[in-house]
Coordinates of C-alpha atoms in Angstrom, one line a residue:
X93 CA -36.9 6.4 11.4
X94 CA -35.0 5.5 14.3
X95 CA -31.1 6.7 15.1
X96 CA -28.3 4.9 16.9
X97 CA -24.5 5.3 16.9
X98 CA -21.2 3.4 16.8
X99 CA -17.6 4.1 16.5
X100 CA -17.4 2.3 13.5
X101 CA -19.7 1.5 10.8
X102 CA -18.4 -1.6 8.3
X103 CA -20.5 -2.2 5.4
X104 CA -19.8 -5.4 4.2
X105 CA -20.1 -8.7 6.1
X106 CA -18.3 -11.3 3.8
X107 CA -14.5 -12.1 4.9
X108 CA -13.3 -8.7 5.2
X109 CA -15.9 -7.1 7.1
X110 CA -16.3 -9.7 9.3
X111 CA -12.5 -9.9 10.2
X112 CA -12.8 -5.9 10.5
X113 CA -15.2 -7.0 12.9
X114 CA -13.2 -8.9 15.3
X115 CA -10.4 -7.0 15.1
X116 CA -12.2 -3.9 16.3
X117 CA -13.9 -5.6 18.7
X118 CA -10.7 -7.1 20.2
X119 CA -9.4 -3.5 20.5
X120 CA -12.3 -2.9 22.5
X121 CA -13.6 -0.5 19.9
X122 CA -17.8 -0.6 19.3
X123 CA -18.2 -1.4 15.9
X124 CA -22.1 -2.3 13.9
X125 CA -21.5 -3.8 10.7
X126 CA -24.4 -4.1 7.4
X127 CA -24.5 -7.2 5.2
X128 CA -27.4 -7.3 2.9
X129 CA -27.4 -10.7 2.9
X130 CA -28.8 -12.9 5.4
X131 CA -26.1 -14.6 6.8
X132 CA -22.5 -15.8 5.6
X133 CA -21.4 -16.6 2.1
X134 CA -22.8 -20.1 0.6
X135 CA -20.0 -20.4 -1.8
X136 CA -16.9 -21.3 -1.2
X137 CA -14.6 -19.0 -2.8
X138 CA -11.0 -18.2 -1.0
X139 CA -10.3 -21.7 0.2
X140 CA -6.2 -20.7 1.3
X141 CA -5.0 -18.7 3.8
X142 CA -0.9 -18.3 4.3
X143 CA 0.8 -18.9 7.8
X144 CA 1.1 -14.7 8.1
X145 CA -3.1 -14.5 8.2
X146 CA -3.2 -17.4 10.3
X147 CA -0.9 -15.6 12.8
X148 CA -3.2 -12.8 12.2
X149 CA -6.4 -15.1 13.4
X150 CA -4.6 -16.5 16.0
X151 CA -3.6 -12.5 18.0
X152 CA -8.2 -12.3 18.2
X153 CA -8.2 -16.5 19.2
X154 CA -9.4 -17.7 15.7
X155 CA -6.2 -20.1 14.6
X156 CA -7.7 -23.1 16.7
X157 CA -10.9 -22.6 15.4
X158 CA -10.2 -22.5 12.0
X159 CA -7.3 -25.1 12.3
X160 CA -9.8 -27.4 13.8
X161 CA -12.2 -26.7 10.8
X162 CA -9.8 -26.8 8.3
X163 CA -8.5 -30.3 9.9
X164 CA -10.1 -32.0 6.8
X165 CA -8.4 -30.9 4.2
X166 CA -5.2 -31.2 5.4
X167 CA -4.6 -34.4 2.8
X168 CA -5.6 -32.1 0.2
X169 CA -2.5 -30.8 -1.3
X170 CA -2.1 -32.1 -4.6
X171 CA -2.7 -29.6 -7.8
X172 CA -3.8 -31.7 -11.2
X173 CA -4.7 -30.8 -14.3
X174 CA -6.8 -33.8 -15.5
X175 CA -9.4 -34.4 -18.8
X176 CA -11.8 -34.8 -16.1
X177 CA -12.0 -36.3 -12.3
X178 CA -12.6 -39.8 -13.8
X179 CA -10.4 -39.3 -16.8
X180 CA -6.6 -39.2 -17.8
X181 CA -4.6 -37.0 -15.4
X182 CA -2.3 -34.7 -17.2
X183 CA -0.3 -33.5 -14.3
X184 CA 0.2 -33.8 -10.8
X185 CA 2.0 -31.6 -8.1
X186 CA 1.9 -31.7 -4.3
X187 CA 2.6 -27.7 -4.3
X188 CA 1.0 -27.6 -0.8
X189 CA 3.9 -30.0 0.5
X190 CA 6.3 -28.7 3.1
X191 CA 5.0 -26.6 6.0
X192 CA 8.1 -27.8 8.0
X193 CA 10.7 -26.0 6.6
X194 CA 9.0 -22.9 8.0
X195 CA 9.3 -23.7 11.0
X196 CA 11.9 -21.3 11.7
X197 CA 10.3 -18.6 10.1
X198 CA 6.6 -18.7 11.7
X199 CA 4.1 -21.1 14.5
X200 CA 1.5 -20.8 12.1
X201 CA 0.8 -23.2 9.1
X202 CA -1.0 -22.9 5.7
X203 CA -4.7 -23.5 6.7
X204 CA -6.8 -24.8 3.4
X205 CA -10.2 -23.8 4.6
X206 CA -13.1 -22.6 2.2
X207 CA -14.5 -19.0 2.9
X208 CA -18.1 -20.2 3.7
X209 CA -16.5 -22.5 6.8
X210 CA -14.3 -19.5 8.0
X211 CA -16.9 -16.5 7.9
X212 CA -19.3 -18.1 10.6
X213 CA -15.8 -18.6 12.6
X214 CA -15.3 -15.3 12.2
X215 CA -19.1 -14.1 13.1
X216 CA -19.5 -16.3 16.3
X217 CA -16.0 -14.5 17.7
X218 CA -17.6 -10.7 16.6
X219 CA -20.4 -11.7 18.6
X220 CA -18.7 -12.8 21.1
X221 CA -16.6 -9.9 21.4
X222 CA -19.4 -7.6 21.5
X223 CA -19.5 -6.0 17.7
X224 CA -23.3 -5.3 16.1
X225 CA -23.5 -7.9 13.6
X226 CA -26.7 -6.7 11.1
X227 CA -27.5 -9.3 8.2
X228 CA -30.2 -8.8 5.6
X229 CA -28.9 -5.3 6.5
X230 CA -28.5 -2.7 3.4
X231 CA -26.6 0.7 2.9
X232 CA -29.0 2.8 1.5
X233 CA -26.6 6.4 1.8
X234 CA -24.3 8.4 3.4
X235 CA -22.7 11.5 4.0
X236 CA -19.8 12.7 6.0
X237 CA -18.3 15.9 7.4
X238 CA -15.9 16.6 10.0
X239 CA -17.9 15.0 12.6
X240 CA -18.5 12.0 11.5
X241 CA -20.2 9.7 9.3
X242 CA -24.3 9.7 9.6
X243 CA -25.4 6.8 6.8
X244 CA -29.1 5.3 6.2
X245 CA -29.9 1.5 6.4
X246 CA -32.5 -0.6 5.5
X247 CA -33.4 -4.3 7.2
X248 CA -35.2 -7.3 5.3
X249 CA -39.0 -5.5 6.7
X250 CA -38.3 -2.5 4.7
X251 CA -37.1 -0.3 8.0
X252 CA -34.8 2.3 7.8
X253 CA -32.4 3.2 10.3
X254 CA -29.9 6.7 10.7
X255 CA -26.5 5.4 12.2
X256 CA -24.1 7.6 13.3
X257 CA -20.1 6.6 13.1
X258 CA -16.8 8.0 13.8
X259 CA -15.8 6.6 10.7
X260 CA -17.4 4.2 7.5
X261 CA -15.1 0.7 6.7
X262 CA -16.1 0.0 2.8
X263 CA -15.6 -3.6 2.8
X264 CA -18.2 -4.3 0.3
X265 CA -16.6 -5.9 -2.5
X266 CA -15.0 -5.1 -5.5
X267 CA -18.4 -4.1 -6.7
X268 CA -18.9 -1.5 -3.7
X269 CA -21.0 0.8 -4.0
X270 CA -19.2 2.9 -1.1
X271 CA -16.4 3.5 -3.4
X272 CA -18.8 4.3 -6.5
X273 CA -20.4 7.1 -4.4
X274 CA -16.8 8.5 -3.3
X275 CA -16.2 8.7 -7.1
X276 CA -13.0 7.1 -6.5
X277 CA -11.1 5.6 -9.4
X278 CA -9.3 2.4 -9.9
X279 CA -6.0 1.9 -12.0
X280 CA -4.3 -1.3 -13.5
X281 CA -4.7 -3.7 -16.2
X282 CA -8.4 -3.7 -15.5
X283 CA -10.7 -6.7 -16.3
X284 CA -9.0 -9.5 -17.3
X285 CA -11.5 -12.3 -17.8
X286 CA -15.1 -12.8 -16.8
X287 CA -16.5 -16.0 -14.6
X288 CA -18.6 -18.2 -13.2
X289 CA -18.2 -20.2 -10.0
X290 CA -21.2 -22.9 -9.6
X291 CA -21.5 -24.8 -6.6
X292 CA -22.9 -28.1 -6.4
X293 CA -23.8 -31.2 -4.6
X294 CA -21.9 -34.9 -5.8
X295 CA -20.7 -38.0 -4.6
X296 CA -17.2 -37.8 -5.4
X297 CA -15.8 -40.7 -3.7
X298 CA -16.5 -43.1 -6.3
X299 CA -14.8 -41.2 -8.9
X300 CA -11.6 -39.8 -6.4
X301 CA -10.9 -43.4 -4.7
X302 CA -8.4 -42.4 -2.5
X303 CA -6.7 -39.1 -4.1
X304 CA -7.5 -35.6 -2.6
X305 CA -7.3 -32.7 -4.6
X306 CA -6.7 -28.8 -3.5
X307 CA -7.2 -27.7 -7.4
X308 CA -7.9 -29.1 -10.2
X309 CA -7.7 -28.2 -13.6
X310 CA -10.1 -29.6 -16.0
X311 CA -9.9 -29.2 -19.9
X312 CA -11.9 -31.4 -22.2
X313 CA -14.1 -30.8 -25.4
X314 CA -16.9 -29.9 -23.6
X315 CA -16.0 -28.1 -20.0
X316 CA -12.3 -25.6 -19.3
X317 CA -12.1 -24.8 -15.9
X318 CA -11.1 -24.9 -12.2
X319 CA -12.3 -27.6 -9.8
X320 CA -12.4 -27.6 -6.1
X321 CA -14.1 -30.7 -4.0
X322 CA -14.9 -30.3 -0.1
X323 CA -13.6 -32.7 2.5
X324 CA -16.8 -34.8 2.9
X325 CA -16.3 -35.7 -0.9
X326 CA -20.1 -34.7 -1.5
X327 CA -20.0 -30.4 -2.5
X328 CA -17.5 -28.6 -4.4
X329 CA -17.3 -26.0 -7.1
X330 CA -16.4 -25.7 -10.8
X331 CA -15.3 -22.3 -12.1
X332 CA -16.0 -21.3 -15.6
X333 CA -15.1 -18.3 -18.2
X334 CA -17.2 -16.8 -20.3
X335 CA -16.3 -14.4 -23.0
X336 CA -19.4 -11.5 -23.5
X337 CA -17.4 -10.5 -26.7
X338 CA -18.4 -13.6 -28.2
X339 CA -22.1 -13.1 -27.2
X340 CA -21.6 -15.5 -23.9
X341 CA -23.9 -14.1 -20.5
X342 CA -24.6 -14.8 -17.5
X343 CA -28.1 -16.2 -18.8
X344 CA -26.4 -18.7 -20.5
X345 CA -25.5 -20.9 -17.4
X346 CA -29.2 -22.1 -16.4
X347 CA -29.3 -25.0 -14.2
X348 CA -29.3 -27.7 -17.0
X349 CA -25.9 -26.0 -18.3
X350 CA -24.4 -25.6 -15.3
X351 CA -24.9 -29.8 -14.3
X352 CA -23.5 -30.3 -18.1
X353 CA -20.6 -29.0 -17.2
X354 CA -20.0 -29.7 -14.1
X355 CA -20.6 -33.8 -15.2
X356 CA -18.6 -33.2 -17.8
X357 CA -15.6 -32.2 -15.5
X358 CA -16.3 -35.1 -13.2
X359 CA -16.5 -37.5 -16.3
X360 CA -19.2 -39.5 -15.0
X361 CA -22.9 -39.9 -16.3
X362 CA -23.3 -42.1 -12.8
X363 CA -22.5 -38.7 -10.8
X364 CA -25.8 -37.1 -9.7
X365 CA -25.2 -33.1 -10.0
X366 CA -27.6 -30.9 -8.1
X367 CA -26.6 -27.3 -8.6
X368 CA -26.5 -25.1 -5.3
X369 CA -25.8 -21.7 -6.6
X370 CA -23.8 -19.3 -9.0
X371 CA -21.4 -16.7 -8.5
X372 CA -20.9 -14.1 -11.1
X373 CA -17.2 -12.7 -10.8
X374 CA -14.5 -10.7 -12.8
X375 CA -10.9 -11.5 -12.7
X376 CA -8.8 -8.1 -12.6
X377 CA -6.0 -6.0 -11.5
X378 CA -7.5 -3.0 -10.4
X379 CA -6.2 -1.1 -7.2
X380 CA -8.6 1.8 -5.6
X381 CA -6.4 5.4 -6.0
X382 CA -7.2 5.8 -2.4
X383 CA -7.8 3.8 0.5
X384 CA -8.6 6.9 3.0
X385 CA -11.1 9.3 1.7
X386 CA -12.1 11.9 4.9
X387 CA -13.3 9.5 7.5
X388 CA -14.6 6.6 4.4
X389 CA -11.5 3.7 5.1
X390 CA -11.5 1.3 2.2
X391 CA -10.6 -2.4 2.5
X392 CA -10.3 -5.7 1.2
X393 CA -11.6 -6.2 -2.9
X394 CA -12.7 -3.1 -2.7
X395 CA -9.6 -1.4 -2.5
X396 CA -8.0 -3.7 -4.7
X397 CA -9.1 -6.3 -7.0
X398 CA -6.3 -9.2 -7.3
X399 CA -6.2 -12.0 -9.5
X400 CA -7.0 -15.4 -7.4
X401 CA -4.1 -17.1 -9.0
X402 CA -1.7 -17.4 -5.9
X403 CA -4.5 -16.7 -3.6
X404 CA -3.5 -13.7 -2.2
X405 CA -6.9 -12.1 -2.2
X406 CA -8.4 -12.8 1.3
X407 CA -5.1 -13.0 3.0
X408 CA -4.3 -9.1 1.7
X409 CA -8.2 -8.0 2.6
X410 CA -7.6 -9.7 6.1
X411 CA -4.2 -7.9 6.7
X412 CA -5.9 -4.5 5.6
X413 CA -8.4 -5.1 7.8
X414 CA -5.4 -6.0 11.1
X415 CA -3.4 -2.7 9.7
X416 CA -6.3 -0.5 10.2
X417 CA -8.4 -2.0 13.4
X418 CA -5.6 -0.5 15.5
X419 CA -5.4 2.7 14.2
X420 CA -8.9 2.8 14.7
X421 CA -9.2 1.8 18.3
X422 CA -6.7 4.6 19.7
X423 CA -7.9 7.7 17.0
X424 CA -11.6 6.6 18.5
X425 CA -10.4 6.7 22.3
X426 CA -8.2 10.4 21.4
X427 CA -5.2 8.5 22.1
X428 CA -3.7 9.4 18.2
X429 CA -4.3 11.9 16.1
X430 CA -6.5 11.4 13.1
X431 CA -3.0 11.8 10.9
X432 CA -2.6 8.2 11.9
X433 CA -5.2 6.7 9.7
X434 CA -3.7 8.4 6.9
X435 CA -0.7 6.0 7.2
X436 CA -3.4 3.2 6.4
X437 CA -3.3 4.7 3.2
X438 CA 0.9 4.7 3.4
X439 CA 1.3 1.3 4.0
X440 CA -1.6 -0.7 2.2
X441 CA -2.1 0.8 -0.7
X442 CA 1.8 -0.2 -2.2
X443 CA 1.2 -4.0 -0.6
X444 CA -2.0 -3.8 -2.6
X445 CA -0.4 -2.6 -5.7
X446 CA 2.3 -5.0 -5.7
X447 CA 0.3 -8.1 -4.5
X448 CA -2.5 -7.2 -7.6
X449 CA 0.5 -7.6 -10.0
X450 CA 2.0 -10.9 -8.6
X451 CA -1.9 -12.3 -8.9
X452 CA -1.2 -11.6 -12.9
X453 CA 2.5 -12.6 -12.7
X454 CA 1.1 -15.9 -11.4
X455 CA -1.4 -15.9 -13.8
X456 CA 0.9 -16.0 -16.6
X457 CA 3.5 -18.5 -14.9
X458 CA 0.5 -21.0 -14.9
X459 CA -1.2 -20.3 -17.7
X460 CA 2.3 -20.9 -20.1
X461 CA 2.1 -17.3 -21.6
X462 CA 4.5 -15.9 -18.7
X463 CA 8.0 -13.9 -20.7
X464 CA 11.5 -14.5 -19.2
X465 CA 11.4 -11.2 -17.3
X466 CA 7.7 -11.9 -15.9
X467 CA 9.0 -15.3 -14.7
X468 CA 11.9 -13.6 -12.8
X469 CA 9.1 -11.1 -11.1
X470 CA 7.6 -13.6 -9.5
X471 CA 7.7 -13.9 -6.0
X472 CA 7.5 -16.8 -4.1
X473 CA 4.1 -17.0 -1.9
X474 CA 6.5 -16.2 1.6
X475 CA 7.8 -13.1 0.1
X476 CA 4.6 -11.8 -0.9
X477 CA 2.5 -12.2 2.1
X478 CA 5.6 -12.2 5.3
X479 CA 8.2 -10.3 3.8
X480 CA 6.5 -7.3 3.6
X481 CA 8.3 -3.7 4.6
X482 CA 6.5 -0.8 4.2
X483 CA 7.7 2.1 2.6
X484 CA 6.6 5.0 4.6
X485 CA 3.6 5.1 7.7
X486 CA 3.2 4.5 11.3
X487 CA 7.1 3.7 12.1
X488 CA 10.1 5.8 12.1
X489 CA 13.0 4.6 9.8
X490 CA 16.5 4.4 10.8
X491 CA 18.9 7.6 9.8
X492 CA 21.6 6.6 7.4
X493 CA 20.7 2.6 7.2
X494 CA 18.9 1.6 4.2
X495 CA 15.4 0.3 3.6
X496 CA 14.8 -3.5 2.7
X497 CA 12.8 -3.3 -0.5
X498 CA 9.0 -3.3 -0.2
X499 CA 8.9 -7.1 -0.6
X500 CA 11.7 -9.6 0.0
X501 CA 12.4 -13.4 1.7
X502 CA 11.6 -12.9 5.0
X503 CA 14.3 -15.0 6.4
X504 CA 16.4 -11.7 5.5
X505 CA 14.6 -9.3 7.7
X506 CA 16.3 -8.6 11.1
X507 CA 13.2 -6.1 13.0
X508 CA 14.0 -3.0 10.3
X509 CA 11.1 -0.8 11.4
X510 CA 7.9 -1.0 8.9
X511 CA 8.6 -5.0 8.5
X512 CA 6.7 -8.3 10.7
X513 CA 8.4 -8.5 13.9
X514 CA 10.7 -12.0 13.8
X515 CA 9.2 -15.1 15.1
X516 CA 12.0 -16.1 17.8
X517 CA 11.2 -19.0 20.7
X518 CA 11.7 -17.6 24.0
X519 CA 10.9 -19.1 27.4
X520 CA 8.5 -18.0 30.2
X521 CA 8.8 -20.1 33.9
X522 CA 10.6 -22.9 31.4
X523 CA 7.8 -23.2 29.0
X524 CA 8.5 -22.1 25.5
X525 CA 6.8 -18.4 24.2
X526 CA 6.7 -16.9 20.7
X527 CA 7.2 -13.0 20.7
X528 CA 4.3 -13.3 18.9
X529 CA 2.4 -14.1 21.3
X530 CA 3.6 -10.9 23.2
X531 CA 1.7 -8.8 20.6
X532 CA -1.6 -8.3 19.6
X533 CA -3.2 -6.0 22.3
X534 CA -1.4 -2.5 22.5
X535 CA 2.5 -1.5 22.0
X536 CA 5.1 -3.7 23.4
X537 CA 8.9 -2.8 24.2
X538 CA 11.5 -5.3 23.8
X539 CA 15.2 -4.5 25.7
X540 CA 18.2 -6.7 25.6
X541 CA 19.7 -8.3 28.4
X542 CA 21.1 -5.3 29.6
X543 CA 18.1 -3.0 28.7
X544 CA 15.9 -3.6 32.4
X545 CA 16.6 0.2 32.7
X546 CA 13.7 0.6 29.7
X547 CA 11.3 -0.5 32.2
X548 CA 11.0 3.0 33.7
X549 CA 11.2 4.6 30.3
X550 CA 7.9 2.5 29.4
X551 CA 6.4 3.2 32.3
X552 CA 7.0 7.0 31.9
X553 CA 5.9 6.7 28.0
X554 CA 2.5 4.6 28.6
X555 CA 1.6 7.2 31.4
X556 CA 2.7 10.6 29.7
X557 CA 0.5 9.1 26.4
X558 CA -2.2 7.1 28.3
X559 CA -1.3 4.2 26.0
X560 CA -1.0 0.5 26.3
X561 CA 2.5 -0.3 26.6
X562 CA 3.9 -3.1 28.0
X563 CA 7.7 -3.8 28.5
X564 CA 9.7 -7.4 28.5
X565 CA 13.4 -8.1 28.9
X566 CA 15.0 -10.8 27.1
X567 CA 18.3 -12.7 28.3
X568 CA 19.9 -15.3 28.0
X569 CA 18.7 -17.1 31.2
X570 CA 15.5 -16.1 33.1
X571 CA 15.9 -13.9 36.4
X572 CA 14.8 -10.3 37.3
X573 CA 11.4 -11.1 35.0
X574 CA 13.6 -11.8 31.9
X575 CA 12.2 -13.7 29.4
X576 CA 14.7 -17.0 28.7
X577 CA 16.6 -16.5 25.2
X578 CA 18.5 -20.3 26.0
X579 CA 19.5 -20.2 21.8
X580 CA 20.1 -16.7 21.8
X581 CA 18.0 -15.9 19.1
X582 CA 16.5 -12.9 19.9
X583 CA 18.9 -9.9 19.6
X584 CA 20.2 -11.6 16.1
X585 CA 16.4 -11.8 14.8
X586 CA 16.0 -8.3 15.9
X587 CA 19.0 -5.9 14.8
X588 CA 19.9 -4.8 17.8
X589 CA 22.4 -5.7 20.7
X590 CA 22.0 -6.5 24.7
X591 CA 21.8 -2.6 25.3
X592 CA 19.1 -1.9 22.3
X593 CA 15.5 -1.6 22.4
X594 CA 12.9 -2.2 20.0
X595 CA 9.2 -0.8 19.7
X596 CA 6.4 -3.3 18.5
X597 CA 2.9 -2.2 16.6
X598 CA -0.2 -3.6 17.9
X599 CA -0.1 -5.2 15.0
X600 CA 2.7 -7.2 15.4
X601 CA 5.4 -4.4 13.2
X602 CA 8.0 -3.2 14.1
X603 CA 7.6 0.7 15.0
X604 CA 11.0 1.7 16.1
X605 CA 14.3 0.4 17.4
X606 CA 17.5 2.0 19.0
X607 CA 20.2 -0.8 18.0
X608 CA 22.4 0.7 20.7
X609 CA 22.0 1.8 24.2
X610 CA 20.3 5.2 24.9
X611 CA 22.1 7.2 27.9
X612 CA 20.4 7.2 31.1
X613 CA 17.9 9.3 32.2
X614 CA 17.4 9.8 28.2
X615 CA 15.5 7.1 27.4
X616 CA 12.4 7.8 28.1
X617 CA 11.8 11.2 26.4
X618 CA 13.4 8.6 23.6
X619 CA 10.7 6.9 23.4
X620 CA 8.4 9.2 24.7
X621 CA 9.1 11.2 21.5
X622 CA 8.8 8.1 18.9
X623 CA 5.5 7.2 20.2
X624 CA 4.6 11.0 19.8
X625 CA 6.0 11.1 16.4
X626 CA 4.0 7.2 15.7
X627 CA 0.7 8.6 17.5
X628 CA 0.6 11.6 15.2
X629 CA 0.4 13.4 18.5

């Protein structure tokens, strides 16, 4: 048996892993990741991903790629519920209508773009980042100790390998078998409803003419379901409940049953089906007790299980995966203490909780059953995946102001620490620059107009910490390396005034801030001290 090592070890190469992946590999941190199957998923499954995840993909140079690949679909934004595709249509909304009004608010736009077309995006910019990408890889064990993590693989031949980690990501599903081992338990509402997702080959343009669907719902005598069609009109999938309390299985959907059905959604005998594949699948809302468990992080559905309704799913596993990849990269290179990756725990696990339950709130908004009080619970799709402001972790609140709530409208949020740093339009030698394109890499350190004295207080942080830190001035007119704030934007967006300063994450959050000026020759054992304090130093 042969042994090799790694930083990190990610089992699980579906959307998760693979995004833990590039994230890790942008931080420069070696990273070998197990999937035990042989390449990227066939299905389809997530097919939506909010402008906050696209921001995400666009900090490790994914957007373009996956708004290039997504450039298809972008006439598909109508939701229907129909009898079937060739049938009566019983309702019609363009609920994907309206990325403009955003434009305040973010750069990045909804991107409808099925999983199976964004996962080999996602591999080809691992590889090309340098992470160990292993398919028809399996975990067959592992055990951990203070050291590290030492698990045994397997490869398609039947070889086994020892790999040695820093630390284990369990992105393996909300079936993983990581999780199962740790003996860690799951709370919520549990199971909600069993399916079936069956992809297929058909010529849909015959039946569509011109009309392009994101969703549709089909209900007739002899098929309920979902309905998804690519943009070449000639795959899609049908998703299907089945009710084992009735006697229904999984054996039941052979490939005669499955073309049934799916015909019978389409609503045309002169529609040749060929059946692709099927996915097994339980719809629940279940959240993992912990997401840290010694040096075993947990991510994606297998930390929580969220109803697809409001397709929140990927984008939450994606944003665990951005929360954490940081962390990671400066506890691997000794530049934090290992306390930090306990605020992985602090910060995703309540954003997990609370995203699960607005998967079921939508659920029941869409499904008719919703009550008066669930239907004034649920949050629109901005709040849940933007407006997010974490309770405790890897940021230092404010004495005596008081804390957003852990969700809320985005457009409300002025840089409170623990909440998405604004999106505000700056200007760099007269072209225009998003401060979120400042972020991504290590901290950053935004001063006001009169805050060039922060400079040396950067300087005197990065060095005393041996961190990344890089410093930026904004004012009202470029000079002195100022960033250009022409609409004076800036200090509004962020809370703070021309003297203030405000710390930024790695990943794009807002660590801390000082509304007000700092005294000189104070400033940077300020900061010096907040990083400290951040760093778990």
């Amino acid at each position: 048996m042969s042994k090799s090592g790694t930083h990190v070890l990610i089992v699980g190469g579906s959307l998760v892993g693979l995004s833990t992946a590039v994230f890790l590999a942008h931080h420069n941190v070696p990273c070998t990741l197990v999937e035990r199957h042989p390449s990227t998923s066939i299905h389809p499954r997530a097919v939506g991903y909010y402008p906050r995840t696209a921001e995400i993909l666009g900090t490790v140079g994914v957007e373009a790629a996956a708004k290039a690949a997504a450039s298809g679909f972008e006439k598909h934004k109508t939701r229907a519920g129909v009898v079937s595709l060739a049938g009566e249509v019983l309702f019609s909304k363009e609920e994907l209508e309206g990325g403009d009004e955003l434009a305040d608010l973010t750069p990045s736009k909804l991107l409808l773009l099925p999983q199976d077309r964004l996962e080999p995006i996602l591999r080809a910019r691992a590889e090309k980042l340098g992470a160990d990408l292993r398919f028809s890889t399996e975990l067959v064990s592992f055990t951990q100790d203070e050291g590290g993590v030492t698990a045994v693989v397997k490869d398609a031949e039947g070889t086994e390998t020892t790999l040695t980690a820093d630390y284990l990501v369990a992105a393996d599903g909300p079936r993983s078998t990581v999780r199962e081992s740790l003996g860690l338990v799951r709370e919520g509402r549990g199971v909600l409803s069993r399916h079936v997702s069956i992809a297929f080959g058909a010529d849909f343009g015959a039946v569509l003419g011109d009309r392009r669907y994101s969703v549709v719902h089909v209900k007739n005598d002899t098929v309920t379901g979902i309905l998804v069609h690519d943009d070449t009109l000639t795959e899609g999938t049908l998703i299907v409940g089945y009710d084992p309390e009735k006697g229904e299985g999984l054996d039941d959907f052979t490939d005669a049953r499955c073309a049934e059905l799916v015909s019978a959604a389409i609503g045309s005998d002169e529609v040749e089906v060929t059946v692709r594949s099927r996915f097994p699948w339980d719809m629940a809302e279940l959240v993992t007790g912990n997401f840290v468990q010694g040096r075993v992080l947990i991510a994606g559905d297998a930390a929580h299980q969220i109803p697809p309704t409001g397709g929140y799913g990927a984008n939450t596993g994606i944003a665990d995966a951005f929360n954490l990849a940081w962390k990671l990269a400066l506890v691997t290179k000794g530049a934090a203490g290992t306390a930090l990756l306990d605020t992985y725990q602090e910060e995703r696990r309540p954003v997990g909780t609370h995203t699960a339950r607005q998967g079921s709130l939508q659920l029941a908004l869409r499904s008719g059953t919703a009550t008066e009080e669930e239907k004034a619970a649920t949050e629109d799709a901005m709040t849940v995946t933007m407006g997010q402001a974490y309770p405790s972790g890897a940021f230092i609140t404010e004495a005596g102001v008081e804390r957003p709530p852990l969700t809320s409208d985005p457009r409300t949020l002025r840089g409170e620490p623990g909440t998405r740093a604004p999106y505000v339009v700056l200007e760099r030698d007269g072209a225009p620059l998003s401060t979120l394109e400042l972020f991504g890499a290590g901290f950053v350190l935004l001063a006001g107009a009169d805050g060039g004295s922060w400079a040396d207080a950067a300087g005197a942080a990065a060095t005393a910490l041996g961190v990344d830190l890089a410093f930026h001035r904004i004012a009202p007119a470029a000079g002195g390396g100022a960033l250009a704030d022409p609409e004076g934007r800036w200090a509004a967006a962020y809370g703070v005034a021309d003297s203030g300063a405000v710390l930024v994450r790695p990943d794009g959050v807002v660590a801390w801030r000082t509304p007000a000026a700092v005294p000189a020759g104070e400033q940077g054992a300020a900061l010096t001290a907040a990083l400290r304090r951040i760093l778990a130093r």
